[in-house]
Amino acid sequence: MSDDFEVSDDADPAIRGAILEGLLAYNRSKVGPPGTRPLHVVVRDPESGIVIGGLTGRTDKGWLFIELFNLPEELRGGGLGARLLAAAEDEARARGCAGVWLDSYSFQAPDFYRKQGYVEFGAVPDNPTGHTRFFFQKRF
């Protein structure tokens, strides 16, 4: 243990907030304001209107980052996922983005992204143990 820092598992949001604000201030000094804008492509149940799937992400500094993408099992394999991804890409292009990036685990959909023209630019083996976390990008 050092007198200069502490190691903790404290989930206090003020700790994260202080670190995040310092990082954001530094980033702004180098590249300007973030300009982050959410992007959602949503699938709703036709009867109830409840969200049952889709993708969510954000555009920032000329790129779309897809954070979450999920469809119920019964909606997979019929092309809906490819259409949702294409809609997000179209919106990213309309926002002036150069491309899109995302991550996917080996037990999720890396082959799906490859089929959609995404290129792997990194991987972390054994994250989680026995699986790989892949990072993909697609330039427009």
C-alpha angles and dihedrals in degrees: 000000000000130000088228098063145007134225114222145160091211110142093204106149089212089067092053090043093054093049092044093050091052091050093047092049090052092047091049090053090057105037108011130246117345101242090199113177125182121237124194131177106191135195115200131193104257093224104040101024089227117147108253100169149334139118136288131194143125141250118227135157094358100312137092115225114199106210102174132017123171139154126180112258092251091059096050126099098029100091098263092114092053090049092050091049091048090051090053090048091050091052091047090053090049088054090053098254121162093212150319134262136189143154131239134181122236089249092053124054115309092136091051090057092046089054088053091056099264119148124213113239100172146001137197112207119214093021092154102012111273093016138076130231110217128199118209136186136186121197119207 
